Amino acid sequence: AQTVTQSQPEMSVQEAETVTLSCTYDTSESDYYLFWYKQPPSRQMILVIRQEAYKQQNATENRFSVNFQKAAKSFSLKISDSQLGDAAMYFCARPSSGATNKLIFGTGTLLAVQP
Amino acid sequence: GAVVSQHPSWVICKSGTSVKIECRSLDFQATTMFWYRQFPKQSLMLMATSNEGSKATYEQGVEKDKFLINHASLTLSTLTVTSAHPEDSSFYICSGVGGMNTEAFFGQGTRLTVV
């Protein structure tokens, strides 16, 4: 079964601090994409960052970066200099097969940012 | 990024009636539209995949006669919940993609309440 696992249902971070959200996945593919999505209280899904599996370099988008460990099938999200607006549910996701965008989502991590 | 406009954002209907949810891709051609369902504090679960001009493909356990999907054009896909029951109350989200290996853009979601 193709699964995406987020082992942290809830996390909390102090404003301006750094937090890392964990994600592991299962796949038999050699080339694929991985995604982190943010769902704020408005419930609009927002793409935070994307990683292509064949790229060894970890993706970075401003304060957001990933630690992609292909052999371990691990894809964690690091948020630096956390801001109050970062408070949201974060979902790790990957396509269900090959290069499609039919996404399988993890169970989510609810991130709280303390002022 | 591209925009997918989903309407209505919320709807309340009586048991036994039907409700139509629309998703429009505003600035790209969505060759594929995915429909997800999200229960409170849970992840997104894929319901079906629709490709323009062809029949939708439903995930296991999703009743195709209850959740009618139409993707008649490259910019519009609709989900009709037929003979709605209270257990159909949920948050429904669509996402559109313009082709293989492209980003999926999400609609704002529709909160359906069946009373």
mmCIF file of C-alpha atoms in Angstrom:
data_model
loop_
_atom_site.group_PDB
_atom_site.id
_atom_site.type_symbol
_atom_site.label_atom_id
_atom_site.label_comp_id
_atom_site.label_asym_id
_atom_site.label_seq_id
_atom_site.Cartn_x
_atom_site.Cartn_y
_atom_site.Cartn_z
ATOM 1 C CA ALA A 1 0.000 0.000 0.000
ATOM 2 C CA GLN A 2 1.191 3.459 -0.785
ATOM 3 C CA THR A 3 1.101 5.428 2.411
ATOM 4 C CA VAL A 4 2.209 8.760 3.748
ATOM 5 C CA THR A 5 2.793 8.928 7.482
ATOM 6 C CA GLN A 6 2.958 11.983 9.662
ATOM 7 C CA SER A 7 3.727 10.880 13.188
ATOM 8 C CA GLN A 8 3.142 14.235 14.877
ATOM 9 C CA PRO A 9 -0.567 15.091 15.171
ATOM 10 C CA GLU A 10 0.256 18.402 16.831
ATOM 11 C CA MET A 11 3.322 20.567 17.208
ATOM 12 C CA SER A 12 3.980 23.886 18.880
ATOM 13 C CA VAL A 13 6.713 26.426 18.277
ATOM 14 C CA GLN A 14 7.594 29.804 19.694
ATOM 15 C CA GLU A 15 7.499 32.732 17.344
ATOM 16 C CA ALA A 16 10.884 33.247 15.625
ATOM 17 C CA GLU A 17 11.988 29.722 16.498
ATOM 18 C CA THR A 18 12.499 26.747 14.182
ATOM 19 C CA VAL A 19 10.307 23.685 13.970
ATOM 20 C CA THR A 20 10.574 20.477 11.975
ATOM 21 C CA LEU A 21 7.594 18.438 10.850
ATOM 22 C CA SER A 22 8.169 14.783 10.035
ATOM 23 C CA CYS A 23 6.907 12.739 7.129
ATOM 24 C CA THR A 24 7.701 9.269 5.880
ATOM 25 C CA TYR A 25 6.263 7.551 2.857
ATOM 26 C CA ASP A 26 6.161 4.307 1.039
ATOM 27 C CA THR A 27 6.874 3.942 -2.649
ATOM 28 C CA SER A 28 8.234 1.562 -5.238
ATOM 29 C CA GLU A 29 8.913 4.344 -7.693
ATOM 30 C CA SER A 30 12.367 5.700 -8.415
ATOM 31 C CA ASP A 31 11.269 9.108 -9.637
ATOM 32 C CA TYR A 32 8.437 10.995 -8.028
ATOM 33 C CA TYR A 33 7.445 14.247 -6.423
ATOM 34 C CA LEU A 34 6.824 15.042 -2.794
ATOM 35 C CA PHE A 35 4.837 17.965 -1.488
ATOM 36 C CA TRP A 36 4.101 19.856 1.678
ATOM 37 C CA TYR A 37 0.765 21.671 1.773
ATOM 38 C CA LYS A 38 -0.472 24.163 4.327
ATOM 39 C CA GLN A 39 -4.153 24.376 5.253
ATOM 40 C CA PRO A 40 -4.891 27.458 7.363
ATOM 41 C CA PRO A 41 -8.228 27.967 9.121
ATOM 42 C CA SER A 42 -9.695 29.179 5.812
ATOM 43 C CA ARG A 43 -9.117 25.580 4.631
ATOM 44 C CA GLN A 44 -7.582 26.717 1.353
ATOM 45 C CA MET A 45 -4.818 24.284 0.429
ATOM 46 C CA ILE A 46 -1.575 26.111 -0.219
ATOM 47 C CA LEU A 47 1.512 24.482 -1.699
ATOM 48 C CA VAL A 48 4.443 25.200 0.580
ATOM 49 C CA ILE A 49 7.240 23.328 -1.112
ATOM 50 C CA ARG A 50 7.875 20.594 -3.651
ATOM 51 C CA GLN A 51 10.760 18.149 -4.004
ATOM 52 C CA GLU A 52 11.652 16.030 -7.011
ATOM 53 C CA ALA A 53 13.037 12.704 -5.911
ATOM 54 C CA TYR A 54 15.796 12.571 -8.498
ATOM 55 C CA LYS A 55 17.209 15.850 -7.226
ATOM 56 C CA GLN A 56 19.644 15.325 -4.382
ATOM 57 C CA GLN A 57 19.549 18.945 -3.338
ATOM 58 C CA ASN A 58 16.948 19.735 -0.735
ATOM 59 C CA ALA A 59 14.291 22.181 -1.855
ATOM 60 C CA THR A 60 14.112 25.578 -0.201
ATOM 61 C CA GLU A 61 11.468 28.293 -0.337
ATOM 62 C CA ASN A 62 12.353 31.279 1.811
ATOM 63 C CA ARG A 63 11.856 30.155 5.437
ATOM 64 C CA PHE A 64 10.737 26.695 4.408
ATOM 65 C CA SER A 65 13.127 23.903 3.594
ATOM 66 C CA VAL A 66 13.027 20.154 3.451
ATOM 67 C CA ASN A 67 15.317 17.373 4.543
ATOM 68 C CA PHE A 68 14.812 14.717 1.898
ATOM 69 C CA GLN A 69 16.320 11.339 2.669
ATOM 70 C CA LYS A 70 15.437 9.160 -0.309
ATOM 71 C CA ALA A 71 16.853 5.912 0.997
ATOM 72 C CA ALA A 72 15.012 6.345 4.265
ATOM 73 C CA LYS A 73 11.880 7.596 2.472
ATOM 74 C CA SER A 74 11.788 10.564 4.760
ATOM 75 C CA PHE A 75 10.680 14.074 3.827
ATOM 76 C CA SER A 76 10.643 16.493 6.735
ATOM 77 C CA LEU A 77 9.721 20.172 6.596
ATOM 78 C CA LYS A 78 11.695 22.769 8.485
ATOM 79 C CA ILE A 79 10.153 26.135 9.189
ATOM 80 C CA SER A 80 12.651 28.761 10.274
ATOM 81 C CA ASP A 81 11.861 32.035 12.017
ATOM 82 C CA SER A 82 8.309 30.869 12.657
ATOM 83 C CA GLN A 83 5.592 33.468 12.311
ATOM 84 C CA LEU A 84 2.076 33.620 13.696
ATOM 85 C CA GLY A 85 0.770 33.185 10.163
ATOM 86 C CA ASP A 86 2.457 29.822 9.917
ATOM 87 C CA ALA A 87 -0.114 28.357 12.288
ATOM 88 C CA ALA A 88 -2.045 25.824 10.241
ATOM 89 C CA MET A 89 -2.482 22.168 9.443
ATOM 90 C CA TYR A 90 0.399 20.856 7.368
ATOM 91 C CA PHE A 91 0.004 17.888 5.072
ATOM 92 C CA CYS A 92 2.733 15.880 3.448
ATOM 93 C CA ALA A 93 1.688 14.383 0.121
ATOM 94 C CA ARG A 94 2.895 12.376 -2.788
ATOM 95 C CA PRO A 95 1.311 11.250 -6.046
ATOM 96 C CA SER A 96 -0.326 7.851 -5.850
ATOM 97 C CA SER A 97 1.638 6.489 -8.760
ATOM 98 C CA GLY A 98 4.283 7.645 -11.147
ATOM 99 C CA ALA A 99 4.120 11.216 -12.276
ATOM 100 C CA THR A 100 0.475 11.941 -11.765
ATOM 101 C CA ASN A 101 -0.952 14.566 -9.479
ATOM 102 C CA LYS A 102 -3.409 12.199 -7.834
ATOM 103 C CA LEU A 103 -2.243 12.942 -4.337
ATOM 104 C CA ILE A 104 -2.112 10.777 -1.263
ATOM 105 C CA PHE A 105 -2.028 12.904 1.848
ATOM 106 C CA GLY A 106 -0.653 12.202 5.262
ATOM 107 C CA THR A 107 -2.832 12.603 8.316
ATOM 108 C CA GLY A 108 -1.555 16.092 8.942
ATOM 109 C CA THR A 109 0.267 17.974 11.673
ATOM 110 C CA LEU A 110 -1.454 20.850 13.386
ATOM 111 C CA LEU A 111 1.131 23.538 14.042
ATOM 112 C CA ALA A 112 0.552 26.142 16.720
ATOM 113 C CA VAL A 113 2.774 29.215 16.904
ATOM 114 C CA GLN A 114 3.088 30.785 20.328
ATOM 115 C CA PRO A 115 3.707 34.548 20.517
ATOM 116 C CA GLY B 1 -0.044 30.375 -9.244
ATOM 117 C CA ALA B 2 -3.085 29.413 -11.216
ATOM 118 C CA VAL B 3 -6.552 29.746 -9.734
ATOM 119 C CA VAL B 4 -9.304 27.223 -9.278
ATOM 120 C CA SER B 5 -12.562 28.817 -8.235
ATOM 121 C CA GLN B 6 -14.912 26.566 -6.292
ATOM 122 C CA HIS B 7 -18.540 27.416 -5.540
ATOM 123 C CA PRO B 8 -20.416 27.527 -3.349
ATOM 124 C CA SER B 9 -18.119 27.927 -0.371
ATOM 125 C CA TRP B 10 -20.809 26.572 1.882
ATOM 126 C CA VAL B 11 -24.248 25.109 1.419
ATOM 127 C CA ILE B 12 -26.989 23.750 3.646
ATOM 128 C CA CYS B 13 -29.510 21.411 2.114
ATOM 129 C CA LYS B 14 -32.322 19.177 3.228
ATOM 130 C CA SER B 15 -32.044 15.410 3.275
ATOM 131 C CA GLY B 16 -33.068 13.883 -0.013
ATOM 132 C CA THR B 17 -32.180 16.864 -2.149
ATOM 133 C CA SER B 18 -29.248 17.214 -4.541
ATOM 134 C CA VAL B 19 -26.435 19.709 -4.383
ATOM 135 C CA LYS B 20 -24.065 20.738 -7.161
ATOM 136 C CA ILE B 21 -20.549 21.984 -6.513
ATOM 137 C CA GLU B 22 -18.626 23.697 -9.299
ATOM 138 C CA CYS B 23 -14.916 24.046 -9.859
ATOM 139 C CA ARG B 24 -13.608 26.331 -12.559
ATOM 140 C CA SER B 25 -10.026 26.748 -13.630
ATOM 141 C CA LEU B 26 -9.737 30.460 -14.308
ATOM 142 C CA ASP B 27 -6.404 30.852 -16.046
ATOM 143 C CA PHE B 28 -5.414 27.406 -17.218
ATOM 144 C CA GLN B 29 -6.984 24.383 -18.816
ATOM 145 C CA ALA B 30 -7.579 21.679 -16.269
ATOM 146 C CA THR B 31 -7.278 18.448 -18.206
ATOM 147 C CA THR B 32 -7.775 16.571 -14.967
ATOM 148 C CA MET B 33 -9.774 17.483 -11.896
ATOM 149 C CA PHE B 34 -9.561 15.630 -8.608
ATOM 150 C CA TRP B 35 -12.296 15.669 -6.001
ATOM 151 C CA TYR B 36 -11.456 15.184 -2.348
ATOM 152 C CA ARG B 37 -13.473 14.886 0.805
ATOM 153 C CA GLN B 38 -12.262 16.027 4.193
ATOM 154 C CA PHE B 39 -13.909 15.227 7.501
ATOM 155 C CA PRO B 40 -13.246 17.504 10.502
ATOM 156 C CA LYS B 41 -9.670 17.287 11.729
ATOM 157 C CA GLN B 42 -8.858 14.614 9.194
ATOM 158 C CA SER B 43 -6.894 14.388 6.012
ATOM 159 C CA LEU B 44 -8.078 14.746 2.444
ATOM 160 C CA MET B 45 -9.372 11.559 0.921
ATOM 161 C CA LEU B 46 -9.528 11.273 -2.840
ATOM 162 C CA MET B 47 -13.013 10.518 -4.092
ATOM 163 C CA ALA B 48 -12.641 10.547 -7.854
ATOM 164 C CA THR B 49 -10.614 11.652 -10.820
ATOM 165 C CA SER B 50 -12.216 13.301 -13.802
ATOM 166 C CA ASN B 51 -10.701 13.917 -17.185
ATOM 167 C CA GLU B 52 -12.240 16.320 -19.623
ATOM 168 C CA GLY B 53 -14.648 14.582 -21.933
ATOM 169 C CA SER B 54 -14.551 11.175 -20.295
ATOM 170 C CA LYS B 55 -16.174 9.366 -17.410
ATOM 171 C CA ALA B 56 -14.827 9.914 -13.934
ATOM 172 C CA THR B 57 -12.824 7.244 -12.170
ATOM 173 C CA TYR B 58 -13.992 6.657 -8.611
ATOM 174 C CA GLU B 59 -11.922 5.447 -5.694
ATOM 175 C CA GLN B 60 -12.889 2.254 -3.965
ATOM 176 C CA GLY B 61 -15.827 2.722 -1.655
ATOM 177 C CA VAL B 62 -17.126 5.888 -3.306
ATOM 178 C CA GLU B 63 -20.638 5.547 -4.702
ATOM 179 C CA LYS B 64 -20.579 6.812 -8.259
ATOM 180 C CA ASP B 65 -24.369 7.091 -8.389
ATOM 181 C CA LYS B 66 -24.393 9.311 -5.329
ATOM 182 C CA PHE B 67 -21.473 11.512 -6.305
ATOM 183 C CA LEU B 68 -21.969 12.445 -9.940
ATOM 184 C CA ILE B 69 -19.002 14.084 -11.572
ATOM 185 C CA ASN B 70 -19.055 15.898 -14.873
ATOM 186 C CA HIS B 71 -16.040 17.388 -16.625
ATOM 187 C CA ALA B 72 -17.549 18.674 -19.815
ATOM 188 C CA SER B 73 -14.956 21.314 -20.564
ATOM 189 C CA LEU B 74 -11.330 22.073 -19.835
ATOM 190 C CA THR B 75 -12.338 24.775 -17.383
ATOM 191 C CA LEU B 76 -15.298 23.314 -15.528
ATOM 192 C CA SER B 77 -15.894 20.227 -13.429
ATOM 193 C CA THR B 78 -18.923 19.644 -11.253
ATOM 194 C CA LEU B 79 -19.702 17.314 -8.372
ATOM 195 C CA THR B 80 -23.347 16.629 -7.654
ATOM 196 C CA VAL B 81 -24.251 14.997 -4.369
ATOM 197 C CA THR B 82 -27.532 13.269 -5.083
ATOM 198 C CA SER B 83 -30.175 12.390 -2.510
ATOM 199 C CA ALA B 84 -28.018 13.894 0.176
ATOM 200 C CA HIS B 85 -28.048 12.473 3.691
ATOM 201 C CA PRO B 86 -26.593 13.892 6.912
ATOM 202 C CA GLU B 87 -23.623 11.527 6.642
ATOM 203 C CA ASP B 88 -22.689 13.285 3.384
ATOM 204 C CA SER B 89 -22.000 16.423 5.385
ATOM 205 C CA SER B 90 -18.344 17.180 4.876
ATOM 206 C CA PHE B 91 -15.828 19.511 3.290
ATOM 207 C CA TYR B 92 -15.349 18.881 -0.414
ATOM 208 C CA ILE B 93 -12.284 20.167 -2.267
ATOM 209 C CA CYS B 94 -11.354 20.037 -5.923
ATOM 210 C CA SER B 95 -7.945 20.381 -7.492
ATOM 211 C CA GLY B 96 -7.112 20.890 -11.111
ATOM 212 C CA VAL B 97 -4.002 20.064 -13.074
ATOM 213 C CA GLY B 98 -3.054 21.131 -16.544
ATOM 214 C CA GLY B 99 -0.983 18.108 -17.427
ATOM 215 C CA MET B 100 1.478 15.524 -16.229
ATOM 216 C CA ASN B 101 4.034 16.574 -13.664
ATOM 217 C CA THR B 102 2.387 19.911 -13.115
ATOM 218 C CA GLU B 103 1.274 21.466 -9.878
ATOM 219 C CA ALA B 104 -2.219 20.772 -8.642
ATOM 220 C CA PHE B 105 -4.204 23.906 -7.817
ATOM 221 C CA PHE B 106 -6.891 23.632 -5.200
ATOM 222 C CA GLY B 107 -10.273 25.246 -4.983
ATOM 223 C CA GLN B 108 -11.345 26.994 -1.812
ATOM 224 C CA GLY B 109 -13.500 24.064 -0.758
ATOM 225 C CA THR B 110 -17.208 23.656 -0.091
ATOM 226 C CA ARG B 111 -18.643 22.941 3.313
ATOM 227 C CA LEU B 112 -21.773 20.854 2.837
ATOM 228 C CA THR B 113 -24.246 20.458 5.675
ATOM 229 C CA VAL B 114 -27.205 18.173 5.161
ATOM 230 C CA VAL B 115 -30.035 18.661 7.643
#
